[in-house]
Short mmCIF file of C-alpha atoms in Angstrom, two decimals:
data_model
loop_
_atom_site.label_atom_id
_atom_site.label_comp_id
_atom_site.label_asym_id
_atom_site.label_seq_id
_atom_site.Cartn_x
_atom_site.Cartn_y
_atom_site.Cartn_z
CA MET A 71 -13.55 -48.05 -46.64
CA LEU A 72 -13.35 -44.43 -45.61
CA LEU A 73 -11.13 -43.35 -48.47
CA ASN A 74 -11.07 -46.09 -51.11
CA ARG A 75 -14.66 -46.78 -52.09
CA GLU A 76 -16.25 -44.73 -54.83
CA HIS A 77 -19.89 -43.88 -54.24
CA THR A 78 -22.04 -44.63 -57.28
CA SER A 79 -25.54 -45.03 -55.88
CA SER A 80 -26.33 -41.29 -55.96
CA THR A 81 -25.89 -41.24 -59.73
CA ILE A 82 -28.01 -44.35 -60.17
CA LEU A 83 -30.75 -43.01 -57.94
CA LYS A 84 -31.14 -39.83 -59.95
CA ASP A 85 -33.06 -42.06 -62.37
CA ALA A 86 -36.10 -43.03 -60.32
CA GLY A 87 -36.83 -45.85 -62.78
CA LYS A 88 -33.68 -47.66 -61.62
CA LEU A 89 -34.55 -47.67 -57.91
CA ASP A 90 -35.86 -51.22 -58.04
CA GLN A 91 -32.46 -52.40 -59.27
CA VAL A 92 -30.79 -51.22 -56.03
CA PRO A 93 -31.22 -53.47 -52.96
CA ALA A 94 -33.21 -52.20 -49.99
CA HIS A 95 -30.93 -51.45 -47.05
CA VAL A 96 -33.71 -50.32 -44.70
CA GLN A 97 -37.38 -51.28 -44.85
CA PHE A 98 -40.27 -49.92 -42.80
CA ARG A 99 -43.35 -52.13 -43.07
CA GLY A 100 -46.57 -50.78 -41.61
CA VAL A 101 -44.76 -49.11 -38.73
CA SER A 102 -46.86 -47.15 -36.23
CA LYS A 103 -45.95 -45.46 -32.97
CA THR A 104 -48.17 -44.30 -30.14
CA TYR A 105 -47.14 -43.13 -26.69
CA ASP A 106 -50.57 -43.20 -25.06
CA GLY A 107 -52.22 -46.09 -26.89
CA GLN A 108 -54.57 -43.75 -28.74
CA ILE A 109 -52.88 -41.03 -30.77
CA LYS A 110 -50.46 -42.30 -33.40
CA VAL A 111 -47.49 -40.03 -34.04
CA VAL A 112 -46.40 -42.39 -36.85
CA LYS A 113 -49.13 -44.11 -38.88
CA ASP A 114 -48.71 -47.29 -40.95
CA PHE A 115 -45.39 -46.04 -42.24
CA ASP A 116 -43.91 -47.80 -45.30
CA LEU A 117 -40.56 -46.91 -46.81
CA ASN A 118 -37.70 -48.66 -48.61
CA ILE A 119 -34.29 -46.99 -48.39
CA HIS A 120 -31.77 -48.35 -50.83
CA THR A 121 -28.12 -49.20 -50.31
CA GLY A 122 -25.92 -46.12 -50.69
CA GLU A 123 -28.90 -43.77 -50.85
CA PHE A 124 -29.24 -40.42 -49.07
CA VAL A 125 -32.87 -40.12 -47.94
CA THR A 126 -34.15 -37.12 -46.02
CA LEU A 127 -37.22 -37.18 -43.81
CA LEU A 128 -38.56 -33.65 -44.16
CA GLY A 129 -41.52 -32.16 -42.40
CA PRO A 130 -42.79 -29.62 -39.89
CA SER A 131 -42.56 -30.11 -36.14
CA GLY A 132 -44.78 -32.94 -35.01
CA SER A 133 -44.75 -34.75 -38.36
CA GLY A 134 -43.06 -37.83 -36.87
CA LYS A 135 -39.67 -37.62 -38.58
CA THR A 136 -37.47 -37.82 -35.47
CA THR A 137 -39.61 -40.61 -34.00
CA ILE A 138 -39.05 -42.63 -37.17
CA LEU A 139 -35.29 -42.08 -36.91
CA MET A 140 -35.24 -43.06 -33.23
CA MET A 141 -37.10 -46.30 -33.97
CA LEU A 142 -34.58 -47.16 -36.67
CA ALA A 143 -31.71 -46.37 -34.30
CA GLY A 144 -33.22 -48.60 -31.60
CA PHE A 145 -33.86 -45.88 -29.03
CA GLN A 146 -37.63 -46.36 -29.34
CA ALA A 147 -39.69 -49.42 -30.23
CA PRO A 148 -42.50 -49.43 -32.81
CA SER A 149 -45.99 -49.96 -31.45
CA SER A 150 -46.76 -52.09 -34.51
CA GLY A 151 -45.19 -53.10 -37.81
CA GLU A 152 -41.56 -54.02 -38.38
CA ILE A 153 -38.25 -52.50 -39.42
CA LEU A 154 -35.76 -54.54 -41.44
CA LEU A 155 -32.06 -53.87 -41.84
CA GLU A 156 -30.52 -55.63 -44.84
CA GLY A 157 -33.54 -57.90 -44.93
CA ARG A 158 -33.51 -58.88 -41.25
CA PRO A 159 -36.03 -57.72 -38.63
CA ILE A 160 -34.30 -55.70 -35.90
CA HIS A 161 -37.08 -55.28 -33.32
CA ASP A 162 -35.23 -57.42 -30.77
CA LEU A 163 -31.76 -56.01 -31.53
CA PRO A 164 -30.57 -53.34 -29.05
CA ALA A 165 -29.25 -50.03 -30.38
CA ARG A 166 -25.61 -50.84 -29.55
CA LYS A 167 -25.70 -53.96 -31.74
CA ARG A 168 -27.26 -52.43 -34.82
CA GLY A 169 -23.95 -51.02 -36.08
CA ILE A 170 -25.49 -47.67 -36.99
CA GLY A 171 -23.60 -44.38 -36.89
CA MET A 172 -25.44 -41.42 -35.32
CA VAL A 173 -24.94 -37.66 -35.62
CA PHE A 174 -26.98 -35.36 -33.37
CA GLN A 175 -27.68 -31.62 -33.35
CA ASN A 176 -25.81 -31.11 -30.07
CA TYR A 177 -22.71 -33.02 -31.29
CA ALA A 178 -22.66 -35.23 -28.11
CA LEU A 179 -18.85 -35.07 -27.92
CA PHE A 180 -17.00 -35.88 -24.69
CA PRO A 181 -15.64 -32.47 -23.63
CA HIS A 182 -12.85 -33.92 -21.44
CA MET A 183 -11.46 -36.06 -24.27
CA THR A 184 -9.34 -34.97 -27.20
CA VAL A 185 -10.69 -35.20 -30.73
CA GLY A 186 -8.65 -38.34 -31.29
CA ALA A 187 -9.97 -39.93 -28.10
CA ASN A 188 -13.55 -39.06 -29.07
CA LEU A 189 -13.08 -40.86 -32.36
CA SER A 190 -11.20 -43.76 -30.80
CA PHE A 191 -13.86 -44.44 -28.16
CA PRO A 192 -16.37 -46.31 -30.39
CA LEU A 193 -13.49 -48.40 -31.71
CA GLU A 194 -12.33 -49.32 -28.21
CA VAL A 195 -15.87 -50.38 -27.33
CA ARG A 196 -15.73 -52.74 -30.30
CA GLY A 197 -12.45 -54.26 -29.07
CA MET A 198 -10.21 -52.94 -31.85
CA ASN A 199 -6.46 -52.93 -31.25
CA SER A 200 -4.60 -49.65 -30.77
CA LEU A 201 -2.78 -49.69 -34.13
CA GLU A 202 -5.95 -50.12 -36.15
CA ARG A 203 -7.73 -47.53 -33.99
CA LYS A 204 -5.03 -44.99 -34.76
CA GLU A 205 -5.19 -45.68 -38.50
CA ARG A 206 -8.97 -45.35 -38.62
CA VAL A 207 -8.96 -42.14 -36.59
CA LEU A 208 -6.44 -40.58 -38.96
CA ARG A 209 -8.47 -41.65 -42.01
CA ALA A 210 -11.69 -40.29 -40.53
CA LEU A 211 -10.09 -36.94 -39.67
CA LYS A 212 -8.67 -36.66 -43.16
CA LEU A 213 -12.10 -37.39 -44.62
CA VAL A 214 -13.66 -34.44 -42.74
CA ARG A 215 -10.61 -32.22 -43.37
CA LEU A 216 -9.47 -31.99 -39.76
CA ASP A 217 -5.98 -33.44 -40.18
CA GLY A 218 -3.67 -32.32 -37.39
CA LEU A 219 -6.40 -31.55 -34.84
CA SER A 220 -6.40 -34.91 -33.12
CA ASP A 221 -4.91 -33.56 -29.87
CA ARG A 222 -7.34 -30.68 -29.42
CA LYS A 223 -10.39 -30.85 -27.19
CA PRO A 224 -13.90 -29.99 -28.46
CA GLY A 225 -13.92 -26.69 -26.55
CA GLN A 226 -10.94 -25.53 -28.62
CA LEU A 227 -12.81 -25.98 -31.89
CA SER A 228 -15.38 -23.88 -33.74
CA GLY A 229 -18.97 -25.07 -34.07
CA GLY A 230 -18.36 -26.23 -37.63
CA GLN A 231 -15.24 -28.15 -36.60
CA GLN A 232 -17.10 -29.82 -33.73
CA GLN A 233 -19.79 -30.94 -36.14
CA ARG A 234 -17.13 -32.41 -38.43
CA VAL A 235 -15.73 -34.33 -35.46
CA ALA A 236 -19.22 -35.66 -34.71
CA ILE A 237 -19.57 -36.81 -38.33
CA ALA A 238 -16.10 -38.41 -38.25
CA ARG A 239 -17.00 -40.28 -35.05
CA ALA A 240 -20.15 -41.63 -36.70
CA LEU A 241 -18.09 -42.89 -39.64
CA VAL A 242 -14.92 -44.08 -37.91
CA PHE A 243 -16.13 -47.63 -37.21
CA GLU A 244 -17.23 -47.88 -40.87
CA PRO A 245 -20.97 -48.43 -40.50
CA SER A 246 -23.03 -49.10 -43.60
CA LEU A 247 -25.83 -46.88 -42.26
CA VAL A 248 -25.58 -43.40 -40.70
CA LEU A 249 -28.48 -41.50 -39.15
CA MET A 250 -28.39 -37.71 -38.83
CA ASP A 251 -30.94 -35.86 -36.67
CA GLU A 252 -30.99 -32.11 -37.41
CA PRO A 253 -27.15 -32.09 -37.32
CA LEU A 254 -26.78 -28.52 -38.57
CA GLY A 255 -29.46 -26.91 -36.43
CA ALA A 256 -26.99 -25.28 -34.03
CA LEU A 257 -24.88 -23.64 -36.75
CA ASP A 258 -25.26 -20.16 -38.23
CA ARG A 259 -26.41 -19.79 -41.82
CA SER A 260 -23.00 -19.64 -43.51
CA LEU A 261 -21.70 -22.64 -41.59
CA ARG A 262 -24.90 -24.56 -42.33
CA GLU A 263 -24.44 -24.03 -46.04
CA GLU A 264 -20.77 -25.03 -45.87
CA MET A 265 -21.61 -28.20 -43.94
CA GLN A 266 -24.39 -29.13 -46.35
CA TYR A 267 -21.87 -29.39 -49.15
CA GLU A 268 -19.37 -31.14 -46.88
CA ILE A 269 -21.89 -33.83 -45.94
CA ARG A 270 -22.83 -34.27 -49.59
CA ARG A 271 -19.14 -34.61 -50.52
CA ILE A 272 -18.57 -37.18 -47.78
CA HIS A 273 -21.61 -39.17 -48.83
CA ARG A 274 -20.51 -39.24 -52.44
CA SER A 275 -17.05 -40.47 -51.45
CA LEU A 276 -18.36 -43.39 -49.37
CA ASP A 277 -20.51 -46.44 -49.95
CA VAL A 278 -22.78 -45.56 -47.03
CA THR A 279 -26.53 -45.16 -46.62
CA ILE A 280 -27.64 -41.95 -44.89
CA VAL A 281 -31.02 -41.20 -43.36
CA TYR A 282 -31.27 -37.51 -42.55
CA VAL A 283 -33.92 -35.61 -40.57
CA THR A 284 -34.58 -31.90 -41.02
CA HIS A 285 -37.35 -29.32 -41.22
CA ASP A 286 -35.21 -27.17 -43.57
CA GLN A 287 -36.29 -27.76 -47.16
CA GLN A 288 -33.19 -26.08 -48.65
CA GLU A 289 -30.99 -28.43 -46.66
CA ALA A 290 -32.95 -31.40 -47.95
CA MET A 291 -32.83 -30.19 -51.56
CA VAL A 292 -29.06 -29.68 -51.51
CA MET A 293 -28.05 -33.08 -50.16
CA SER A 294 -30.68 -35.72 -50.84
CA ASP A 295 -31.13 -38.43 -53.43
CA ARG A 296 -34.78 -38.63 -52.38
CA ILE A 297 -36.90 -36.61 -49.96
CA ALA A 298 -39.85 -38.00 -48.04
CA VAL A 299 -42.17 -35.15 -47.09
CA LEU A 300 -44.02 -36.10 -43.88
CA ARG A 301 -47.31 -34.83 -42.56
CA ASP A 302 -49.09 -36.18 -39.47
CA GLY A 303 -46.92 -39.29 -39.25
CA MET A 304 -47.29 -40.32 -42.89
CA ILE A 305 -45.47 -39.72 -46.16
CA ASP A 306 -47.31 -37.17 -48.25
CA GLN A 307 -44.90 -37.54 -51.18
CA ILE A 308 -41.47 -39.06 -51.76
CA GLU A 309 -39.42 -38.03 -54.76
CA VAL A 310 -36.07 -36.80 -56.00
CA PRO A 311 -35.60 -33.10 -55.15
CA GLU A 312 -36.33 -31.89 -58.67
CA GLY A 313 -39.49 -33.97 -58.80
CA LEU A 314 -40.82 -32.59 -55.54
CA TYR A 315 -40.27 -29.01 -56.66
CA GLU A 316 -41.48 -29.33 -60.23
CA ALA A 317 -44.27 -31.86 -59.70
CA PRO A 318 -45.81 -31.64 -56.21
CA THR A 319 -48.83 -33.90 -55.87
CA SER A 320 -50.53 -31.99 -53.04
CA ALA A 321 -51.04 -28.40 -52.00
CA PHE A 322 -49.17 -29.15 -48.78
CA VAL A 323 -46.02 -30.31 -50.61
CA ALA A 324 -46.21 -27.37 -53.02
CA ARG A 325 -46.23 -24.98 -50.04
CA PHE A 326 -43.60 -26.81 -48.04
CA ILE A 327 -41.06 -27.21 -50.86
CA GLY A 328 -40.11 -23.72 -51.97
CA GLU A 329 -42.56 -20.88 -52.44
CA SER A 330 -45.86 -21.44 -54.17
CA ASN A 331 -48.77 -19.19 -55.05
CA GLN A 332 -52.01 -20.98 -54.30
CA LEU A 333 -55.33 -19.89 -55.76
CA HIS A 334 -58.67 -21.53 -55.08
CA GLY A 335 -61.59 -22.06 -57.36
CA HIS A 336 -64.00 -24.51 -59.03
CA VAL A 337 -63.39 -26.63 -62.10
CA SER A 338 -65.49 -25.21 -64.93
CA ALA A 339 -64.27 -27.38 -67.81
CA MET A 340 -62.11 -30.42 -68.53
CA PHE A 341 -59.90 -31.08 -71.55
CA GLU A 342 -59.09 -34.74 -71.03
CA GLN A 343 -57.04 -35.12 -74.20
CA ASP A 344 -54.52 -32.63 -72.81
CA ASN A 345 -55.00 -33.52 -69.12
CA VAL A 346 -55.95 -29.87 -68.55
CA CYS A 347 -58.66 -28.21 -66.44
CA GLU A 348 -60.16 -24.76 -66.62
CA VAL A 349 -60.71 -23.28 -63.16
CA ASP A 350 -62.89 -20.33 -62.22
CA THR A 351 -61.10 -18.44 -59.45
CA GLY A 352 -63.90 -15.92 -59.08
CA GLY A 353 -63.53 -13.57 -62.01
CA GLU A 354 -60.51 -15.08 -63.75
CA MET A 355 -60.53 -18.32 -65.76
CA ILE A 356 -57.23 -20.20 -65.48
CA ARG A 357 -56.13 -23.30 -67.34
CA ALA A 358 -53.84 -25.69 -65.53
CA LEU A 359 -52.38 -29.17 -65.65
CA LYS A 360 -54.55 -31.71 -63.82
CA VAL A 361 -52.55 -33.50 -61.12
CA SER A 362 -55.13 -34.51 -58.53
CA PRO A 363 -58.31 -36.31 -59.68
CA CYS A 364 -61.17 -33.86 -60.16
CA HIS A 365 -64.43 -33.27 -62.01
CA VAL A 366 -66.39 -30.28 -63.24
CA GLY A 367 -67.74 -28.42 -60.22
CA ASP A 368 -65.06 -29.64 -57.80
CA GLN A 369 -63.30 -27.15 -55.57
CA VAL A 370 -59.53 -27.24 -56.17
CA THR A 371 -56.29 -25.47 -55.37
CA LEU A 372 -54.02 -24.09 -58.11
CA SER A 373 -50.25 -23.90 -57.54
CA ILE A 374 -47.86 -21.61 -59.45
CA ARG A 375 -44.22 -20.94 -58.56
CA PRO A 376 -43.34 -17.21 -58.28
CA GLU A 377 -40.44 -17.48 -60.72
CA ARG A 378 -42.76 -18.87 -63.42
CA VAL A 379 -44.95 -15.76 -63.32
CA LYS A 380 -44.07 -13.29 -66.09
CA MET A 381 -44.66 -9.56 -65.68
CA ASN A 382 -46.38 -7.66 -68.52
CA PRO A 383 -45.88 -10.38 -71.12
CA GLU A 384 -46.43 -9.76 -74.81
CA SER A 385 -50.18 -10.04 -75.41
CA GLY A 386 -51.26 -13.55 -76.37
CA ARG A 387 -47.98 -15.17 -75.44
CA TYR A 388 -49.41 -17.18 -72.52
CA THR A 389 -52.66 -19.11 -72.19
CA ASN A 390 -53.09 -17.59 -68.74
CA GLU A 391 -52.92 -13.79 -68.72
CA ILE A 392 -54.68 -11.85 -65.95
CA SER A 393 -54.74 -8.38 -64.40
CA ALA A 394 -53.00 -7.58 -61.11
CA THR A 395 -51.94 -4.63 -58.98
CA VAL A 396 -48.47 -4.18 -57.46
CA GLU A 397 -48.77 -4.17 -53.67
CA ASP A 398 -45.11 -4.25 -52.63
CA LEU A 399 -41.59 -4.75 -53.98
CA THR A 400 -38.66 -6.26 -52.10
CA PHE A 401 -35.03 -6.13 -53.19
CA LEU A 402 -33.33 -9.54 -52.85
CA GLY A 403 -29.98 -8.84 -54.47
CA ASP A 404 -30.15 -10.77 -57.72
CA GLN A 405 -33.96 -10.75 -57.74
CA LEU A 406 -36.94 -8.51 -57.15
CA ARG A 407 -39.84 -10.01 -55.22
CA ILE A 408 -43.16 -8.50 -56.23
CA ARG A 409 -46.30 -8.93 -54.16
CA LEU A 410 -49.45 -8.60 -56.21
CA ALA A 411 -53.20 -8.36 -55.69
CA THR A 412 -55.13 -10.63 -58.04
CA CYS A 413 -57.88 -13.26 -58.02
CA GLY A 414 -59.14 -12.00 -54.69
CA ARG A 415 -55.76 -12.28 -52.96
CA ASP A 416 -53.18 -9.67 -52.04
CA ASP A 417 -50.25 -12.05 -51.46
CA PHE A 418 -49.63 -13.37 -54.97
CA LEU A 419 -45.86 -13.40 -55.62
CA ALA A 420 -43.69 -12.98 -58.68
CA THR A 421 -39.89 -12.95 -58.72
CA ILE A 422 -37.97 -11.39 -61.58
CA PRO A 423 -34.24 -10.96 -62.24
CA ASN A 424 -32.82 -7.72 -60.89
CA VAL A 425 -31.40 -6.32 -64.12
CA VAL A 426 -31.17 -2.83 -65.55
CA GLY A 427 -34.46 -1.92 -67.17
CA HIS A 428 -36.64 -4.32 -65.20
CA GLY A 429 -39.51 -1.93 -65.73
CA GLY A 430 -39.37 0.55 -62.88
CA LEU A 431 -42.39 -0.93 -61.15
CA VAL A 432 -43.85 0.95 -58.19
CA GLU A 433 -46.57 0.23 -55.69
CA GLY A 434 -50.03 0.72 -57.12
CA ASP A 435 -49.11 -0.05 -60.73
CA ALA A 436 -51.68 -1.96 -62.74
CA VAL A 437 -49.94 -4.81 -64.56
CA ARG A 438 -50.64 -7.93 -66.57
CA ILE A 439 -49.15 -11.24 -65.48
CA GLY A 440 -48.99 -14.54 -67.32
CA TRP A 441 -47.82 -18.14 -67.12
CA THR A 442 -48.02 -21.36 -69.08
CA VAL A 443 -50.52 -24.15 -68.51
CA VAL A 444 -47.81 -26.64 -67.52
CA ASP A 445 -46.45 -24.27 -64.86
CA CYS A 446 -49.82 -24.21 -63.12
CA ARG A 447 -51.05 -27.36 -61.38
CA VAL A 448 -54.51 -28.43 -60.23
CA LEU A 449 -54.16 -29.98 -56.76
CA ASN A 450 -56.46 -31.20 -54.03
CA TYR A 451 -58.34 -28.39 -52.31
CA GLU A 452 -56.92 -27.30 -48.98
CA GLN A 453 -58.48 -24.68 -46.74
CA PRO A 454 -56.69 -21.34 -47.26
#
């Protein structure tokens, strides 16, 4: 399995309309979890994870993502609801019999054992003979590009190499489901980025389902087929990465996935034929695509990505063109990050390519900014 199967589910799952054609590997049905009998850290949680899919549970601390993973692994029991694995309830199945691979942030390697012995251990527990153990260990090491390091001990390896060993150990007994709980949290930035692409490569080469937990939205965007954004023990939105970024359905998701300018105002007019609202932000009238249900007079939040904001556009080019003042400029290598004062805020952001002749902007400049209607979204109001 480790080297011969070609992963095809990722490609299929890029088309959200085909999800129903792929069988559910994991199902959460109305799952809740409470530790004190009163406060639910997971609330009526429903989720289908499809065979061969890479699903990330993404959310801030306290959103319930690790608790959900631990219930699936069998280390914690749901307070209510049920979890199914390949269509079978697993509430009475202990963790050791679920056949699930696990990768943790702290690697959890045996320091006194060699790399080969660490990988061989789960195979010994399953009663596999020595010849087959050796073959599987070699295949797993080759998969994570650690050929020839079987005789080293974890302390002789770098952090990135130790994490690869932990991934190889989770895969060596050929599970159909692998759970990863913040596995890159202990690595520095460059190693994190390298390992993100390594995990994605491994997933694409195997017919394995991965459920991944992180609070790092870039990590989730790089690797996932779908991302479930959690808030207060519930899914706020679940989508493919592009869908979450381009079409957030709440102000919370818009803020949590990438950067988002958020303005607040009241709906002053509706243009139902175009699914567009006009919003009074207190001096500026802005037209935006209606996403959340709203009516004239409702208080709403507008979301605009910084890279969609154009500086000093040709007059009349955009439906939305407003005045602003440059508050600050930050050099980001290939981009300039411009903080602006407009619509009663002084933290409105625009990012523009750092090219020769970008305009020589300085603090205090009065500018015009603009954006299209479809790049601005009307979302549910959230307290600023």
